[in-house]
Short mmCIF file of C-alpha atoms in Angstrom, two decimals:
data_model
loop_
_atom_site.label_atom_id
_atom_site.label_comp_id
_atom_site.label_asym_id
_atom_site.label_seq_id
_atom_site.Cartn_x
_atom_site.Cartn_y
_atom_site.Cartn_z
CA MET A 1 30.39 59.64 -55.60
CA THR A 2 28.23 56.42 -56.17
CA SER A 3 29.26 53.20 -55.65
CA GLY A 4 29.29 52.50 -59.38
CA ASP A 5 31.73 55.48 -59.91
CA SER A 6 34.32 54.12 -57.66
CA ARG A 7 37.24 51.97 -57.82
CA SER A 8 39.64 50.52 -55.37
CA LEU A 9 43.54 50.99 -55.33
CA VAL A 10 45.38 48.65 -53.39
CA VAL A 11 49.14 49.50 -52.99
CA LEU A 12 51.20 46.92 -51.77
CA ARG A 13 54.89 47.19 -50.79
CA HIS A 14 56.73 44.36 -51.72
CA ALA A 15 57.51 41.57 -49.23
CA LYS A 16 61.05 41.53 -47.06
CA SER A 17 63.99 41.08 -49.35
CA ALA A 18 67.63 39.77 -48.56
CA TRP A 19 70.77 41.37 -49.18
CA PRO A 20 73.25 39.29 -51.20
CA GLU A 21 75.75 40.63 -53.19
CA VAL A 22 73.33 41.49 -56.26
CA PRO A 23 72.27 44.69 -57.95
CA ASP A 24 69.38 46.29 -56.05
CA SER A 25 66.98 45.46 -58.77
CA GLU A 26 67.94 41.90 -58.40
CA ARG A 27 67.51 41.43 -54.79
CA PRO A 28 65.13 38.23 -53.97
CA LEU A 29 62.72 37.86 -51.04
CA ALA A 30 64.10 36.89 -47.68
CA PRO A 31 62.71 33.96 -45.74
CA ARG A 32 60.51 36.22 -44.03
CA GLY A 33 59.06 38.03 -47.11
CA ARG A 34 58.36 34.17 -48.40
CA ARG A 35 56.22 33.84 -45.54
CA ASP A 36 54.37 37.25 -45.60
CA ALA A 37 53.50 37.63 -49.39
CA PRO A 38 50.96 34.40 -49.38
CA GLU A 39 49.68 36.04 -45.79
CA ALA A 40 49.13 39.18 -47.81
CA GLY A 41 47.37 37.43 -50.43
CA ARG A 42 45.01 35.66 -48.25
CA TRP A 43 44.11 38.89 -46.48
CA LEU A 44 43.28 40.39 -49.81
CA ARG A 45 41.15 37.44 -50.74
CA GLU A 46 39.05 37.48 -47.44
CA ALA A 47 38.72 41.20 -47.67
CA ASP A 48 37.29 40.90 -51.09
CA CYS A 49 40.33 42.95 -52.59
CA VAL A 50 41.04 40.65 -55.42
CA PRO A 51 42.49 42.97 -58.17
CA ASP A 52 41.34 43.24 -61.83
CA LEU A 53 44.85 44.15 -62.96
CA VAL A 54 48.26 44.12 -61.38
CA VAL A 55 50.95 46.92 -62.13
CA CYS A 56 53.93 45.71 -60.42
CA SER A 57 57.82 46.98 -60.36
CA SER A 58 59.95 45.32 -62.45
CA ALA A 59 62.43 44.59 -59.47
CA ARG A 60 62.85 40.95 -58.78
CA ARG A 61 61.40 41.09 -54.80
CA THR A 62 58.12 42.70 -56.25
CA ARG A 63 57.73 40.07 -58.94
CA GLN A 64 58.24 37.41 -56.31
CA THR A 65 56.07 39.25 -54.23
CA TRP A 66 53.29 38.99 -56.77
CA ASP A 67 53.64 35.63 -57.61
CA LEU A 68 53.21 34.39 -53.78
CA VAL A 69 50.29 36.90 -53.28
CA ALA A 70 48.83 35.64 -56.48
CA THR A 71 48.84 31.90 -55.05
CA GLU A 72 46.23 32.74 -52.52
CA LEU A 73 43.83 35.00 -54.46
CA GLY A 74 41.75 31.95 -55.96
CA ALA A 75 41.78 34.10 -59.38
CA ILE A 76 43.90 34.55 -62.31
CA THR A 77 44.67 38.10 -62.71
CA PRO A 78 46.77 40.13 -65.43
CA VAL A 79 49.99 41.67 -64.37
CA ILE A 80 52.28 44.19 -66.17
CA HIS A 81 55.79 44.45 -65.05
CA ASP A 82 56.54 48.12 -65.21
CA ALA A 83 60.07 49.34 -65.16
CA ARG A 84 59.05 52.90 -64.03
CA ILE A 85 57.69 52.04 -60.99
CA TYR A 86 61.23 50.94 -59.55
CA ARG A 87 62.54 54.01 -57.61
CA ALA A 88 59.44 56.04 -58.75
CA THR A 89 57.99 58.93 -56.77
CA ALA A 90 54.72 59.24 -55.73
CA ARG A 91 53.95 61.59 -58.57
CA GLU A 92 55.37 59.26 -60.92
CA LEU A 93 53.29 56.41 -59.52
CA LEU A 94 50.16 58.47 -59.78
CA GLY A 95 51.21 59.07 -63.53
CA VAL A 96 51.10 55.25 -64.12
CA VAL A 97 47.86 54.78 -62.21
CA ARG A 98 45.99 57.53 -64.46
CA GLU A 99 46.84 55.35 -67.81
CA ILE A 100 44.70 52.41 -66.35
CA PRO A 101 41.62 52.09 -68.47
CA ALA A 102 38.43 52.91 -66.77
CA GLN A 103 36.91 49.37 -66.96
CA VAL A 104 39.53 48.21 -64.30
CA ARG A 105 37.46 48.29 -61.10
CA THR A 106 40.03 47.33 -58.41
CA LEU A 107 43.70 48.04 -59.52
CA MET A 108 46.77 46.79 -57.33
CA LEU A 109 50.14 48.58 -57.44
CA ILE A 110 53.21 46.72 -56.22
CA GLY A 111 56.07 48.71 -55.50
CA HIS A 112 58.83 50.16 -53.20
CA ASN A 113 59.34 52.67 -50.34
CA PRO A 114 59.29 55.88 -50.12
CA GLY A 115 57.47 55.91 -53.08
CA VAL A 116 54.13 53.76 -52.33
CA GLN A 117 53.83 55.14 -48.78
CA GLU A 118 54.23 58.77 -50.24
CA LEU A 119 51.44 57.87 -52.94
CA VAL A 120 48.91 56.68 -50.30
CA LEU A 121 49.50 59.81 -48.32
CA LEU A 122 49.28 61.94 -51.48
CA LEU A 123 45.89 60.45 -52.61
CA ALA A 124 44.32 60.09 -49.34
CA GLY A 125 42.27 62.89 -48.18
CA GLU A 126 40.06 61.11 -46.22
CA ALA A 127 40.74 57.73 -43.91
CA ASP A 128 38.77 55.38 -42.12
CA GLY A 129 40.02 54.79 -38.15
CA TYR A 130 43.65 55.04 -37.80
CA ALA A 131 44.67 54.09 -41.45
CA LEU A 132 46.06 57.46 -42.15
CA GLU A 133 48.01 57.74 -38.86
CA GLN A 134 49.51 54.20 -39.18
CA THR A 135 50.59 55.06 -42.77
CA ARG A 136 52.38 58.42 -41.77
CA THR A 137 54.23 56.41 -39.06
CA LYS A 138 55.46 53.31 -41.20
CA PHE A 139 54.57 51.56 -44.17
CA PRO A 140 56.79 48.41 -43.82
CA THR A 141 57.26 45.23 -46.26
CA SER A 142 54.26 43.76 -47.07
CA ALA A 143 52.13 46.46 -45.95
CA ILE A 144 48.78 46.96 -47.84
CA ALA A 145 46.64 49.94 -48.11
CA VAL A 146 43.44 50.00 -49.74
CA LEU A 147 41.94 53.30 -51.24
CA ARG A 148 38.39 54.27 -52.58
CA VAL A 149 38.83 56.11 -55.67
CA PRO A 150 35.86 58.02 -57.16
CA GLY A 151 35.46 58.25 -61.04
CA PRO A 152 37.95 57.08 -63.57
CA TRP A 153 41.60 56.42 -63.00
CA SER A 154 42.62 59.14 -65.87
CA SER A 155 41.28 61.97 -63.29
CA LEU A 156 42.49 60.84 -60.02
CA GLU A 157 43.76 63.79 -57.99
CA PRO A 158 45.69 64.10 -54.85
CA GLY A 159 43.57 64.04 -51.73
CA ALA A 160 40.67 62.71 -53.80
CA ALA A 161 40.79 59.17 -52.10
CA ARG A 162 39.42 57.52 -48.90
CA LEU A 163 41.95 55.08 -47.07
CA THR A 164 39.86 52.53 -45.90
CA ASP A 165 42.38 49.83 -44.97
CA MET A 166 46.44 49.66 -43.77
CA VAL A 167 47.39 46.53 -42.84
CA VAL A 168 50.53 44.52 -42.52
CA PRO A 169 49.81 40.80 -42.86
CA ARG A 170 52.36 38.33 -41.35
CA GLY A 171 53.12 34.70 -41.91
CA THR A 172 54.26 32.65 -38.73
CA LYS A 173 57.62 31.07 -38.70
CA PRO A 174 57.57 27.18 -39.11
#
């Protein structure tokens, strides 16, 4: 794999949500989630992981997470809200990723557990440091996994990616 052939897949679990008396898909972010999501955006900017395209679940908490992350990126990034991501399995998420045009070099997928955690574990054939062990142990709200992907999205296979980072940015309480 040459660096010109590789892509980056950034997998973000939505920030912490509240549990009001609304349907699950309409749950908003909790105060902690509103603090953590901008911190995730700052981490992405500083790590040079600003996406070319975002595919985001249509659930309210994921849309709110993206809105807060986006304010910190210093770039305008197109976003697709895809209802298929809500409650998707790892294999279903992989199918969504495989539909992405080859010219997209850095893709961010914003979704829900257990699907996003299982997707990272499905794709990561190799990992740097303790990233894979951390991901297996827990993929909490606002967790970010960065995978290096060889070749075009359409040919992405299980075990083909390298997990380079797994972080959980947290904002500070006022």
